[in-house]
């Protein structure tokens, strides 16, 4: 006769042991797969189509157009003040780039939910000047003219390295601006951004070529977080892209031999104003309606 069930595991005990063993196996399996599964979910979430703010709606707004007009006029005032303090600069050519761009990036790679879309608008103007003789020898005079307009600081000299450079072409960046007596930010610009902080930023870059041509100016757009493109898209809206010839011809388009014979150099001054910045298009007062067609940023 078999002994009583007290000395042998009962069916219930065996079942409980199997369940516990299964739980342990599932926990171990999940612990191994969780990191990989999390990365897959995060990547999938980041690539999901998203509805982006309508840049067309933004740029058609009366308030936005007013801020853009003030910005254009204000940049012109900066250039006129610099030119008044440096009358030996001979203006020959001007290039303008005015655009808005949407960013879908989050502050952290694994942040869920992602940050709302943001929008930034920039107006970037470059003026090309001819200079008789050596551009390098004129850099200290350029610095003095810029200081009078609020660009740079008296205790810092960003031009010193360029003056010592042996290259025939050099650039000085990035120079910041601060108000000077009698020359401050237009009052209307303070109200143009949705959160009252406009203009968000102003930067300047100075390029020069010693008895030669400058050609195209490459501005560090990676600093402002966007890439300039002349092709409109759901994430990019070009507002104004233009070139204006001030003199008979742009000296930079002459051959180097002609420039050497004429003994002229070229200096280019670029001013970039971020006149609109909206970090949350879903919240008032900066609310912007979304486009009906979702987009994936990586496909644009």
mmCIF file of N, CA and C in Angstrom, residues 222-295:
data_model
loop_
_atom_site.group_PDB
_atom_site.id
_atom_site.type_symbol
_atom_site.label_atom_id
_atom_site.label_comp_id
_atom_site.label_asym_id
_atom_site.label_seq_id
_atom_site.Cartn_x
_atom_site.Cartn_y
_atom_site.Cartn_z
ATOM 1 N N UNK A 222 24.218 75.336 -39.185
ATOM 2 C CA UNK A 222 24.080 74.319 -38.154
ATOM 3 C C UNK A 222 23.953 74.955 -36.776
ATOM 4 N N UNK A 223 24.444 76.192 -36.606
ATOM 5 C CA UNK A 223 24.327 76.857 -35.321
ATOM 6 C C UNK A 223 22.878 77.217 -35.018
ATOM 7 N N UNK A 224 22.112 77.568 -36.060
ATOM 8 C CA UNK A 224 20.723 77.949 -35.822
ATOM 9 C C UNK A 224 19.792 76.751 -35.867
ATOM 10 N N UNK A 225 20.325 75.565 -36.132
ATOM 11 C CA UNK A 225 19.523 74.356 -36.046
ATOM 12 C C UNK A 225 18.714 74.028 -37.278
ATOM 13 N N UNK A 226 18.918 74.746 -38.372
ATOM 14 C CA UNK A 226 18.190 74.455 -39.603
ATOM 15 C C UNK A 226 19.161 74.508 -40.764
ATOM 16 N N UNK A 227 18.722 73.968 -41.865
ATOM 17 C CA UNK A 227 19.513 74.015 -43.088
ATOM 18 C C UNK A 227 18.750 74.816 -44.133
ATOM 19 N N UNK A 228 19.430 75.793 -44.714
ATOM 20 C CA UNK A 228 18.770 76.605 -45.723
ATOM 21 C C UNK A 228 18.608 75.801 -47.015
ATOM 22 N N UNK A 229 17.434 75.855 -47.572
ATOM 23 C CA UNK A 229 17.146 75.194 -48.836
ATOM 24 C C UNK A 229 16.202 76.090 -49.608
ATOM 25 N N UNK A 230 16.313 76.096 -50.912
ATOM 26 C CA UNK A 230 15.433 76.927 -51.728
ATOM 27 C C UNK A 230 14.220 76.146 -52.218
ATOM 28 N N UNK A 231 14.073 74.915 -51.766
ATOM 29 C CA UNK A 231 12.935 74.096 -52.170
ATOM 30 C C UNK A 231 11.915 74.047 -51.035
ATOM 31 N N UNK A 232 10.704 74.564 -51.249
ATOM 32 C CA UNK A 232 9.700 74.551 -50.175
ATOM 33 C C UNK A 232 9.306 73.120 -49.815
ATOM 34 N N UNK A 233 8.959 72.922 -48.566
ATOM 35 C CA UNK A 233 8.497 71.622 -48.105
ATOM 36 C C UNK A 233 7.591 71.850 -46.909
ATOM 37 N N UNK A 234 7.069 70.761 -46.357
ATOM 38 C CA UNK A 234 6.212 70.884 -45.181
ATOM 39 C C UNK A 234 6.973 71.438 -43.983
ATOM 40 N N UNK A 235 8.299 71.279 -43.985
ATOM 41 C CA UNK A 235 9.104 71.721 -42.854
ATOM 42 C C UNK A 235 9.890 72.986 -43.142
ATOM 43 N N UNK A 236 9.810 73.514 -44.359
ATOM 44 C CA UNK A 236 10.624 74.674 -44.735
ATOM 45 C C UNK A 236 9.825 75.591 -45.645
ATOM 46 N N UNK A 237 9.819 76.871 -45.324
ATOM 47 C CA UNK A 237 9.061 77.854 -46.095
ATOM 48 C C UNK A 237 9.971 79.031 -46.446
ATOM 49 N N UNK A 238 10.441 79.106 -47.706
ATOM 50 C CA UNK A 238 11.221 80.277 -48.105
ATOM 51 C C UNK A 238 10.291 81.465 -48.320
ATOM 52 N N UNK A 239 10.605 82.569 -47.682
ATOM 53 C CA UNK A 239 9.773 83.760 -47.798
ATOM 54 C C UNK A 239 10.365 84.745 -48.802
ATOM 55 N N UNK A 240 11.657 84.950 -48.709
ATOM 56 C CA UNK A 240 12.332 85.860 -49.639
ATOM 57 C C UNK A 240 13.749 85.371 -49.876
ATOM 58 N N UNK A 241 14.081 85.127 -51.129
ATOM 59 C CA UNK A 241 15.428 84.776 -51.525
ATOM 60 C C UNK A 241 15.796 85.712 -52.670
ATOM 61 N N UNK A 242 16.739 86.587 -52.441
ATOM 62 C CA UNK A 242 17.015 87.545 -53.492
ATOM 63 C C UNK A 242 18.449 88.016 -53.522
ATOM 64 N N UNK A 243 18.823 88.599 -54.657
ATOM 65 C CA UNK A 243 20.134 89.201 -54.857
ATOM 66 C C UNK A 243 19.925 90.571 -55.469
ATOM 67 N N UNK A 244 20.698 91.537 -55.022
ATOM 68 C CA UNK A 244 20.573 92.896 -55.535
ATOM 69 C C UNK A 244 21.953 93.413 -55.907
ATOM 70 N N UNK A 245 22.119 93.807 -57.145
ATOM 71 C CA UNK A 245 23.385 94.367 -57.598
ATOM 72 C C UNK A 245 23.339 95.866 -57.363
ATOM 73 N N UNK A 246 24.275 96.355 -56.575
ATOM 74 C CA UNK A 246 24.271 97.768 -56.215
ATOM 75 C C UNK A 246 25.122 98.575 -57.176
ATOM 76 N N UNK A 247 26.295 98.039 -57.535
ATOM 77 C CA UNK A 247 27.175 98.723 -58.468
ATOM 78 C C UNK A 247 26.997 98.206 -59.884
ATOM 79 N N UNK A 248 27.983 98.503 -60.733
ATOM 80 C CA UNK A 248 27.918 98.025 -62.115
ATOM 81 C C UNK A 248 28.014 96.509 -62.186
ATOM 82 N N UNK A 249 28.838 95.920 -61.335
ATOM 83 C CA UNK A 249 28.995 94.464 -61.291
ATOM 84 C C UNK A 249 29.575 94.092 -59.948
ATOM 85 N N UNK A 250 29.362 92.880 -59.568
ATOM 86 C CA UNK A 250 29.920 92.412 -58.302
ATOM 87 C C UNK A 250 31.391 92.088 -58.507
ATOM 88 N N UNK A 251 32.297 92.717 -57.746
ATOM 89 C CA UNK A 251 33.730 92.456 -57.928
ATOM 90 C C UNK A 251 34.081 90.989 -57.763
ATOM 91 N N UNK A 252 33.355 90.273 -56.945
ATOM 92 C CA UNK A 252 33.659 88.869 -56.727
ATOM 93 C C UNK A 252 33.507 88.025 -57.975
ATOM 94 N N UNK A 253 32.841 88.545 -59.010
ATOM 95 C CA UNK A 253 32.651 87.783 -60.230
ATOM 96 C C UNK A 253 33.738 88.067 -61.263
ATOM 97 N N UNK A 254 34.651 88.968 -60.931
ATOM 98 C CA UNK A 254 35.765 89.182 -61.838
ATOM 99 C C UNK A 254 36.816 88.099 -61.627
ATOM 100 N N UNK A 255 37.716 87.985 -62.544
ATOM 101 C CA UNK A 255 38.788 87.001 -62.381
ATOM 102 C C UNK A 255 39.771 87.510 -61.344
ATOM 103 N N UNK A 256 40.542 86.592 -60.767
ATOM 104 C CA UNK A 256 41.526 86.987 -59.762
ATOM 105 C C UNK A 256 42.566 87.922 -60.359
ATOM 106 N N UNK A 257 42.930 87.690 -61.613
ATOM 107 C CA UNK A 257 43.931 88.546 -62.258
ATOM 108 C C UNK A 257 43.420 89.974 -62.359
ATOM 109 N N UNK A 258 42.162 90.147 -62.735
ATOM 110 C CA UNK A 258 41.582 91.478 -62.809
ATOM 111 C C UNK A 258 41.563 92.138 -61.438
ATOM 112 N N UNK A 259 41.208 91.364 -60.423
ATOM 113 C CA UNK A 259 41.171 91.914 -59.070
ATOM 114 C C UNK A 259 42.553 92.337 -58.616
ATOM 115 N N UNK A 260 43.578 91.543 -58.959
ATOM 116 C CA UNK A 260 44.936 91.895 -58.578
ATOM 117 C C UNK A 260 45.388 93.170 -59.272
ATOM 118 N N UNK A 261 45.029 93.291 -60.550
ATOM 119 C CA UNK A 261 45.432 94.482 -61.292
ATOM 120 C C UNK A 261 44.769 95.728 -60.710
ATOM 121 N N UNK A 262 43.522 95.568 -60.291
ATOM 122 C CA UNK A 262 42.806 96.709 -59.735
ATOM 123 C C UNK A 262 43.232 96.997 -58.304
ATOM 124 N N UNK A 263 43.981 96.082 -57.683
ATOM 125 C CA UNK A 263 44.443 96.222 -56.317
ATOM 126 C C UNK A 263 43.281 96.471 -55.361
ATOM 127 N N UNK A 264 42.236 95.713 -55.528
ATOM 128 C CA UNK A 264 41.090 95.824 -54.623
ATOM 129 C C UNK A 264 40.891 94.499 -53.896
ATOM 130 N N UNK A 265 40.312 94.590 -52.712
ATOM 131 C CA UNK A 265 39.948 93.422 -51.916
ATOM 132 C C UNK A 265 38.446 93.442 -51.713
ATOM 133 N N UNK A 266 37.937 92.376 -51.099
ATOM 134 C CA UNK A 266 36.503 92.289 -50.872
ATOM 135 C C UNK A 266 36.238 91.889 -49.431
ATOM 136 N N UNK A 267 35.278 92.559 -48.825
ATOM 137 C CA UNK A 267 34.832 92.256 -47.465
ATOM 138 C C UNK A 267 33.323 92.040 -47.510
ATOM 139 N N UNK A 268 32.874 90.972 -46.864
ATOM 140 C CA UNK A 268 31.440 90.677 -46.795
ATOM 141 C C UNK A 268 31.015 90.647 -45.331
ATOM 142 N N UNK A 269 29.902 91.298 -45.040
ATOM 143 C CA UNK A 269 29.339 91.323 -43.687
ATOM 144 C C UNK A 269 27.964 90.670 -43.738
ATOM 145 N N UNK A 270 27.760 89.654 -42.897
ATOM 146 C CA UNK A 270 26.490 88.926 -42.835
ATOM 147 C C UNK A 270 25.846 89.139 -41.478
ATOM 148 N N UNK A 271 24.571 89.520 -41.487
ATOM 149 C CA UNK A 271 23.790 89.678 -40.256
ATOM 150 C C UNK A 271 22.635 88.687 -40.290
ATOM 151 N N UNK A 272 22.516 87.913 -39.234
ATOM 152 C CA UNK A 272 21.447 86.917 -39.101
ATOM 153 C C UNK A 272 20.600 87.282 -37.894
ATOM 154 N N UNK A 273 19.303 87.512 -38.116
ATOM 155 C CA UNK A 273 18.368 87.807 -37.030
ATOM 156 C C UNK A 273 17.309 86.715 -36.982
ATOM 157 N N UNK A 274 17.208 86.043 -35.863
ATOM 158 C CA UNK A 274 16.121 85.090 -35.641
ATOM 159 C C UNK A 274 14.968 85.878 -35.035
ATOM 160 N N UNK A 275 14.035 86.280 -35.886
ATOM 161 C CA UNK A 275 12.993 87.205 -35.440
ATOM 162 C C UNK A 275 11.713 86.518 -34.992
ATOM 163 N N UNK A 276 11.652 85.195 -35.112
ATOM 164 C CA UNK A 276 10.487 84.462 -34.614
ATOM 165 C C UNK A 276 10.951 83.115 -34.093
ATOM 166 N N UNK A 277 10.512 82.792 -32.886
ATOM 167 C CA UNK A 277 10.873 81.510 -32.279
ATOM 168 C C UNK A 277 9.679 81.008 -31.486
ATOM 169 N N UNK A 278 9.208 79.817 -31.814
ATOM 170 C CA UNK A 278 8.048 79.234 -31.141
ATOM 171 C C UNK A 278 8.395 77.797 -30.784
ATOM 172 N N UNK A 279 8.583 77.536 -29.489
ATOM 173 C CA UNK A 279 8.999 76.217 -29.044
ATOM 174 C C UNK A 279 7.833 75.266 -28.806
ATOM 175 N N UNK A 280 6.607 75.777 -28.865
ATOM 176 C CA UNK A 280 5.447 74.913 -28.639
ATOM 177 C C UNK A 280 4.273 75.442 -29.457
ATOM 178 N N UNK A 281 4.090 74.874 -30.644
ATOM 179 C CA UNK A 281 3.037 75.347 -31.549
ATOM 180 C C UNK A 281 1.663 74.830 -31.123
ATOM 181 N N UNK A 282 1.622 73.987 -30.088
ATOM 182 C CA UNK A 282 0.350 73.444 -29.620
ATOM 183 C C UNK A 282 -0.280 74.304 -28.526
ATOM 184 N N UNK A 283 0.447 75.270 -28.023
ATOM 185 C CA UNK A 283 -0.013 76.034 -26.867
ATOM 186 C C UNK A 283 -0.170 77.507 -27.227
ATOM 187 N N UNK A 284 -1.226 78.106 -26.760
ATOM 188 C CA UNK A 284 -1.399 79.545 -26.951
ATOM 189 C C UNK A 284 -0.487 80.295 -25.989
ATOM 190 N N UNK A 285 0.001 81.486 -26.407
ATOM 191 C CA UNK A 285 -0.451 82.293 -27.539
ATOM 192 C C UNK A 285 0.229 81.980 -28.861
ATOM 193 N N UNK A 286 1.073 80.961 -28.913
ATOM 194 C CA UNK A 286 1.779 80.678 -30.152
ATOM 195 C C UNK A 286 1.173 79.546 -30.968
ATOM 196 N N UNK A 287 -0.100 79.249 -30.766
ATOM 197 C CA UNK A 287 -0.730 78.133 -31.462
ATOM 198 C C UNK A 287 -0.710 78.343 -32.971
ATOM 199 N N UNK A 288 -0.345 77.274 -33.700
ATOM 200 C CA UNK A 288 -0.356 77.282 -35.167
ATOM 201 C C UNK A 288 -1.120 76.047 -35.618
ATOM 202 N N UNK A 289 -2.091 76.173 -36.512
ATOM 203 C CA UNK A 289 -2.817 74.989 -36.981
ATOM 204 C C UNK A 289 -1.887 74.030 -37.701
ATOM 205 N N UNK A 290 -2.248 72.736 -37.682
ATOM 206 C CA UNK A 290 -1.424 71.705 -38.304
ATOM 207 C C UNK A 290 -1.857 71.452 -39.753
ATOM 208 N N UNK A 291 -0.914 70.983 -40.534
ATOM 209 C CA UNK A 291 -1.230 70.533 -41.884
ATOM 210 C C UNK A 291 -2.067 69.252 -41.801
ATOM 211 N N UNK A 292 -2.966 69.076 -42.772
ATOM 212 C CA UNK A 292 -3.820 67.912 -42.773
ATOM 213 C C UNK A 292 -3.032 66.646 -43.108
ATOM 214 N N UNK A 293 -1.979 66.775 -43.909
ATOM 215 C CA UNK A 293 -1.217 65.600 -44.352
ATOM 216 C C UNK A 293 -0.012 65.410 -43.423
ATOM 217 N N UNK A 294 0.055 64.306 -42.686
ATOM 218 C CA UNK A 294 1.218 64.059 -41.821
ATOM 219 C C UNK A 294 2.481 63.845 -42.651
ATOM 220 N N UNK A 295 3.631 64.107 -42.047
ATOM 221 C CA UNK A 295 4.906 63.930 -42.729
ATOM 222 C C UNK A 295 5.854 63.170 -41.815
#
